[in-house]
CSV table of C-alpha atoms in Angstrom, one decimal:
chain,number,residue,atom,x,y,z
A,1,MET,CA,-10.2,17.5,-28.7
A,2,PRO,CA,-9.1,16.4,-32.2
A,3,GLU,CA,-7.8,12.9,-32.8
A,4,ARG,CA,-4.0,12.6,-32.5
A,5,HIS,CA,-1.9,10.9,-35.2
A,6,SER,CA,1.7,11.5,-34.0
A,7,TYR,CA,3.9,12.5,-31.1
A,8,PRO,CA,7.2,14.2,-31.1
A,9,ASP,CA,10.3,12.6,-29.7
A,10,GLY,CA,10.3,12.8,-25.9
A,11,ALA,CA,6.5,13.2,-25.5
A,12,PRO,CA,4.6,10.6,-23.5
A,13,CYS,CA,2.6,8.8,-26.2
A,14,TRP,CA,1.1,5.7,-24.5
A,15,VAL,CA,0.3,4.1,-21.2
A,16,ASP,CA,-0.6,0.6,-20.3
A,17,LEU,CA,-1.5,-1.1,-17.1
A,18,GLN,CA,0.3,-4.3,-15.9
A,19,THR,CA,-2.2,-6.0,-13.6
A,20,PRO,CA,-2.5,-9.5,-12.1
A,21,ASP,CA,-6.2,-9.5,-12.8
A,22,PRO,CA,-7.3,-8.0,-16.1
A,23,GLY,CA,-10.9,-8.8,-15.4
A,24,VAL,CA,-11.0,-6.8,-12.2
A,25,ALA,CA,-9.2,-4.0,-14.0
A,26,ARG,CA,-11.7,-3.9,-16.8
A,27,ALA,CA,-14.6,-3.8,-14.4
A,28,PHE,CA,-13.0,-1.0,-12.4
A,29,TYR,CA,-11.9,1.3,-15.1
A,30,GLY,CA,-15.0,0.7,-17.2
A,31,ALA,CA,-17.1,1.9,-14.2
A,32,VAL,CA,-14.8,4.8,-13.2
A,33,ILE,CA,-13.7,6.2,-16.5
A,34,GLY,CA,-16.2,4.7,-18.9
A,35,TRP,CA,-13.9,2.8,-21.1
A,36,GLU,CA,-14.8,-0.1,-23.4
A,37,PHE,CA,-12.2,-2.8,-24.1
A,38,HIS,CA,-10.8,-4.8,-27.1
A,39,ASP,CA,-8.6,-7.9,-26.4
A,40,VAL,CA,-6.2,-8.1,-29.4
A,41,GLY,CA,-5.9,-11.9,-28.9
A,42,PRO,CA,-3.8,-14.7,-27.4
A,43,GLU,CA,-1.0,-14.2,-29.9
A,44,TYR,CA,-0.3,-10.8,-28.2
A,45,GLY,CA,-0.7,-12.1,-24.7
A,46,HIS,CA,-4.3,-10.8,-24.4
A,47,TYR,CA,-3.1,-7.2,-24.6
A,48,THR,CA,-6.3,-5.3,-24.2
A,49,MET,CA,-7.0,-1.8,-25.7
A,50,CYS,CA,-8.9,0.7,-23.5
A,51,LEU,CA,-11.3,2.6,-25.8
A,52,TRP,CA,-12.9,6.0,-25.4
A,53,ARG,CA,-15.2,7.1,-28.2
A,54,GLY,CA,-14.1,4.0,-30.0
A,55,LYS,CA,-10.4,5.1,-30.0
A,56,PRO,CA,-7.5,3.5,-28.2
A,57,VAL,CA,-6.4,5.7,-25.3
A,58,ALA,CA,-4.5,3.2,-23.1
A,59,ALA,CA,-4.2,-0.6,-22.6
A,60,LEU,CA,-4.0,-3.2,-19.9
A,61,MET,CA,-2.3,-6.6,-19.8
A,62,PRO,CA,-1.5,-9.5,-17.5
A,63,PRO,CA,2.1,-9.8,-16.2
A,64,PRO,CA,4.6,-11.4,-18.6
A,65,PRO,CA,5.4,-15.1,-18.3
A,66,GLY,CA,7.3,-15.6,-15.1
A,67,GLY,CA,6.2,-12.2,-13.8
A,68,GLN,CA,3.6,-13.5,-11.4
A,69,GLY,CA,3.8,-11.5,-8.2
A,70,MET,CA,4.8,-8.3,-10.0
A,71,PRO,CA,3.0,-5.2,-8.7
A,72,ALA,CA,0.1,-3.6,-10.6
A,73,LEU,CA,1.3,-0.4,-12.2
A,74,TRP,CA,0.7,2.0,-15.0
A,75,ASN,CA,3.7,2.1,-17.5
A,76,VAL,CA,4.4,5.3,-19.4
A,77,TYR,CA,6.0,5.2,-22.9
A,78,LEU,CA,8.1,8.1,-24.4
A,79,ALA,CA,8.0,8.5,-28.1
A,80,THR,CA,11.1,8.3,-30.3
A,81,ARG,CA,11.7,8.0,-34.0
A,82,ASP,CA,15.1,6.3,-33.3
A,83,ILE,CA,14.8,3.9,-30.4
A,84,ASP,CA,18.3,2.4,-30.9
A,85,ALA,CA,19.9,5.9,-30.5
A,86,VAL,CA,17.9,6.6,-27.3
A,87,VAL,CA,18.7,3.2,-25.8
A,88,ALA,CA,22.4,3.8,-26.5
A,89,ARG,CA,22.3,6.9,-24.4
A,90,ILE,CA,20.6,5.2,-21.4
A,91,ALA,CA,23.7,3.5,-19.9
A,92,GLU,CA,25.9,6.5,-20.6
A,93,ALA,CA,23.4,8.7,-18.7
A,94,GLY,CA,23.3,6.3,-15.7
A,95,GLY,CA,20.2,4.3,-16.4
A,96,LYS,CA,19.8,0.6,-17.2
A,97,THR,CA,18.0,-1.0,-20.1
A,98,VAL,CA,16.1,-4.1,-19.1
A,99,LEU,CA,14.3,-4.9,-22.4
A,100,GLU,CA,16.3,-4.2,-25.6
A,101,PRO,CA,14.4,-2.8,-28.5
A,102,GLN,CA,12.0,-5.5,-29.9
A,103,GLU,CA,9.5,-5.6,-32.7
A,104,VAL,CA,5.7,-5.5,-32.0
A,105,PRO,CA,4.5,-6.7,-35.4
A,106,GLY,CA,2.4,-4.2,-37.3
A,107,ALA,CA,2.7,-1.7,-34.4
A,108,GLY,CA,6.2,-0.5,-33.7
A,109,ARG,CA,9.3,-1.2,-31.6
A,110,MET,CA,9.5,-1.0,-27.8
A,111,ALA,CA,12.1,-1.0,-25.1
A,112,PHE,CA,12.1,-0.7,-21.3
A,113,ALA,CA,14.5,0.8,-18.9
A,114,PHE,CA,15.1,2.1,-15.4
A,115,ASP,CA,16.4,5.6,-14.8
A,116,PRO,CA,19.1,6.3,-12.1
A,117,THR,CA,16.4,7.0,-9.5
A,118,GLY,CA,14.7,3.6,-9.9
A,119,ALA,CA,11.7,4.6,-12.0
A,120,SER,CA,10.8,2.3,-14.9
A,121,PHE,CA,9.8,3.7,-18.3
A,122,GLY,CA,9.1,2.6,-21.8
A,123,LEU,CA,10.2,3.8,-25.2
A,124,TRP,CA,8.0,3.5,-28.3
A,125,GLN,CA,9.0,3.9,-31.9
A,126,PRO,CA,5.8,3.8,-33.9
A,127,ALA,CA,5.2,1.8,-37.1
A,128,GLY,CA,1.4,1.5,-37.3
A,129,HIS,CA,0.5,2.4,-33.7
A,130,GLU,CA,1.4,6.0,-33.0
A,131,GLY,CA,0.0,6.0,-29.4
A,132,ALA,CA,-3.1,7.3,-27.8
A,133,GLN,CA,-5.5,8.7,-30.4
A,134,LEU,CA,-7.2,11.0,-27.9
A,135,GLN,CA,-5.7,13.1,-25.2
A,136,SER,CA,-6.6,15.8,-22.7
A,137,GLU,CA,-10.4,15.2,-22.7
A,138,PRO,CA,-12.6,13.2,-20.3
A,139,GLY,CA,-11.8,9.5,-20.8
A,140,ALA,CA,-8.2,10.0,-21.9
A,141,VAL,CA,-4.8,10.7,-20.4
A,142,CYS,CA,-4.2,14.4,-19.7
A,143,TRP,CA,-0.7,14.5,-18.0
A,144,ASN,CA,2.3,12.3,-17.0
A,145,GLU,CA,4.9,13.1,-14.5
A,146,LEU,CA,7.9,11.4,-12.9
A,147,ILE,CA,7.7,11.3,-9.1
A,148,THR,CA,11.2,10.8,-7.8
A,149,THR,CA,13.3,11.0,-4.6
A,150,ASP,CA,16.2,12.6,-6.6
A,151,GLY,CA,15.0,15.4,-8.8
A,152,THR,CA,18.4,16.5,-9.8
A,153,ALA,CA,19.5,13.1,-11.1
A,154,ALA,CA,16.2,12.6,-12.9
A,155,ASP,CA,16.4,16.0,-14.6
A,156,ARG,CA,20.0,15.3,-15.8
A,157,PHE,CA,19.2,11.8,-17.0
A,158,TYR,CA,16.1,12.6,-19.1
A,159,HIS,CA,17.7,15.8,-20.5
A,160,ALA,CA,20.5,13.5,-21.8
A,161,LEU,CA,17.9,11.3,-23.5
A,162,PHE,CA,15.7,13.9,-25.1
A,163,GLY,CA,17.2,17.4,-24.5
A,164,TYR,CA,14.2,18.6,-22.6
A,165,ASP,CA,14.2,22.3,-21.5
A,166,GLN,CA,13.4,21.9,-17.8
A,167,GLU,CA,11.9,24.8,-15.9
A,168,GLN,CA,11.5,24.9,-12.1
A,169,ILE,CA,8.0,26.0,-11.4
A,170,GLY,CA,8.1,25.6,-7.6
A,171,ASP,CA,10.5,27.1,-5.1
A,172,GLY,CA,12.9,24.2,-5.6
A,173,LYS,CA,12.7,23.3,-1.9
A,174,GLN,CA,9.2,22.9,-0.3
A,175,PHE,CA,7.8,22.3,-3.8
A,176,ASP,CA,10.4,21.1,-6.3
A,177,TYR,CA,8.8,20.6,-9.7
A,178,THR,CA,10.3,20.9,-13.1
A,179,ALA,CA,8.1,21.2,-16.2
A,180,TRP,CA,9.7,19.6,-19.3
A,181,LYS,CA,9.4,21.1,-22.7
A,182,LEU,CA,10.7,19.7,-25.9
A,183,PRO,CA,13.8,21.4,-27.5
A,184,THR,CA,11.5,22.5,-30.4
A,185,GLY,CA,9.5,24.6,-27.9
A,186,GLY,CA,5.8,24.7,-27.1
A,187,ASP,CA,4.0,23.7,-23.9
A,188,PRO,CA,5.4,21.3,-21.4
A,189,VAL,CA,4.8,17.6,-22.4
A,190,CYS,CA,5.5,16.1,-18.9
A,191,GLY,CA,7.0,17.0,-15.5
A,192,ARG,CA,9.1,15.9,-12.6
A,193,LEU,CA,8.1,16.1,-8.9
A,194,HIS,CA,10.6,15.6,-6.1
A,195,ALA,CA,9.0,13.6,-3.4
A,196,SER,CA,10.1,12.0,-0.1
A,197,ALA,CA,10.1,8.2,0.5
A,198,GLU,CA,7.1,8.8,2.8
A,199,GLN,CA,5.2,10.5,0.0
A,200,LEU,CA,6.0,7.6,-2.3
A,201,ARG,CA,4.4,5.3,0.4
A,202,GLY,CA,7.6,3.3,0.6
A,203,GLY,CA,7.6,2.5,-3.1
A,204,PRO,CA,10.2,3.4,-5.7
A,205,SER,CA,10.4,6.4,-7.8
A,206,ALA,CA,7.8,6.0,-10.6
A,207,TRP,CA,6.1,7.7,-13.5
A,208,GLY,CA,2.5,8.7,-12.8
A,209,THR,CA,-0.5,9.1,-15.1
A,210,TYR,CA,-3.5,11.5,-14.9
A,211,PHE,CA,-6.8,10.6,-16.4
A,212,ALA,CA,-9.3,13.3,-17.3
A,213,VAL,CA,-12.9,12.8,-16.2
A,214,ALA,CA,-15.9,15.1,-16.4
A,215,ASP,CA,-16.5,15.1,-12.6
A,216,VAL,CA,-13.6,14.1,-10.4
A,217,ASP,CA,-15.7,13.9,-7.2
A,218,ALA,CA,-18.2,11.6,-8.8
A,219,ALA,CA,-15.4,9.5,-10.3
A,220,ALA,CA,-13.6,9.2,-6.9
A,221,ARG,CA,-16.8,8.1,-5.3
A,222,GLU,CA,-17.3,5.4,-8.0
A,223,ALA,CA,-13.6,4.3,-7.6
A,224,ALA,CA,-14.2,3.7,-3.9
A,225,ALA,CA,-17.5,1.9,-4.6
A,226,GLN,CA,-15.6,-0.4,-7.1
A,227,GLY,CA,-13.0,-1.4,-4.6
A,228,GLY,CA,-10.4,1.2,-5.2
A,229,THR,CA,-8.7,3.4,-2.6
A,230,VAL,CA,-9.1,7.2,-2.6
A,231,LEU,CA,-5.8,8.4,-1.2
A,232,GLY,CA,-6.9,11.9,-0.3
A,233,ALA,CA,-9.7,14.4,-0.8
A,234,ALA,CA,-10.1,16.0,-4.2
A,235,PHE,CA,-8.4,19.4,-4.4
A,236,ASP,CA,-8.3,22.3,-6.8
A,237,SER,CA,-5.2,23.5,-8.6
A,238,PRO,CA,-4.5,25.9,-11.5
A,239,PHE,CA,-4.4,22.8,-13.7
A,240,GLY,CA,-7.8,21.3,-12.6
A,241,ARG,CA,-9.4,19.5,-9.8
A,242,MET,CA,-7.5,16.3,-8.9
A,243,CYS,CA,-7.8,13.2,-6.7
A,244,PRO,CA,-5.1,10.5,-6.3
A,245,VAL,CA,-6.4,6.9,-6.4
A,246,LEU,CA,-5.3,3.3,-6.2
A,247,ASP,CA,-7.2,0.7,-8.2
A,248,PRO,CA,-8.3,-2.5,-6.5
A,249,LEU,CA,-5.0,-4.2,-7.4
A,250,GLY,CA,-2.9,-1.3,-6.1
A,251,ALA,CA,-2.0,0.6,-9.3
A,252,ALA,CA,-1.7,4.3,-8.6
A,253,PHE,CA,-3.1,7.1,-10.9
A,254,THR,CA,-4.7,10.5,-10.5
A,255,LEU,CA,-8.2,11.6,-11.6
A,256,CYS,CA,-8.5,15.1,-13.0
A,257,THR,CA,-11.2,17.4,-14.1
A,258,LEU,CA,-9.6,19.9,-16.4
A,259,PRO,CA,-10.3,23.6,-16.1
A,260,GLY,CA,-13.2,24.8,-18.2
């Protein structure tokens, strides 16, 4: 896949892992996905870029000061060219902003919020760092989706933020999944899956990340060998062969071998 240099408003553009033990995370993801790592330094809280083919595709970081005890999780950031305008719509649409827009020197502006169903998400307005430079190839993110206990509320909220066209691709009952396209058209950029509390393993609604790998079965075996937890057998779908996994600190993600 060619290198990416920009993302349209509403498209997931970046993911980062908040983890209580970055050393364990580096060892795990290096072995499972094949990443190399670059720590940008103490002045940025040891934010560490995850590199594939020498390009940043994700990042990992320790919890913020005072955040000890916070769970390990992958954060998803939605691109915007006007972060203040999107943040202004969050409360009106029923969400809650927990981090007002702030400058990341030389990179861009970020904000963090919760949607009405309890899922956290980030916003990113680029100014130097556009997001992941590679996508949808082994070693990079290939999909993001919101897994939520209230699909209707989630659809309504994110439509208010970005105007997504949301198409039901399931039956709306046994399989309730909406694919979200940008108002400008094109392929879906992310999706929303309705899930029960049991399917969420007692956790809150959350954004999920899929990482492409060359061989999902081999990667799942390596994940287990490195202290992760394989949540179920790999399965085939029209969108590739997939396997849900927890890393050794409990962060959830999905491995995927793309079709072809």
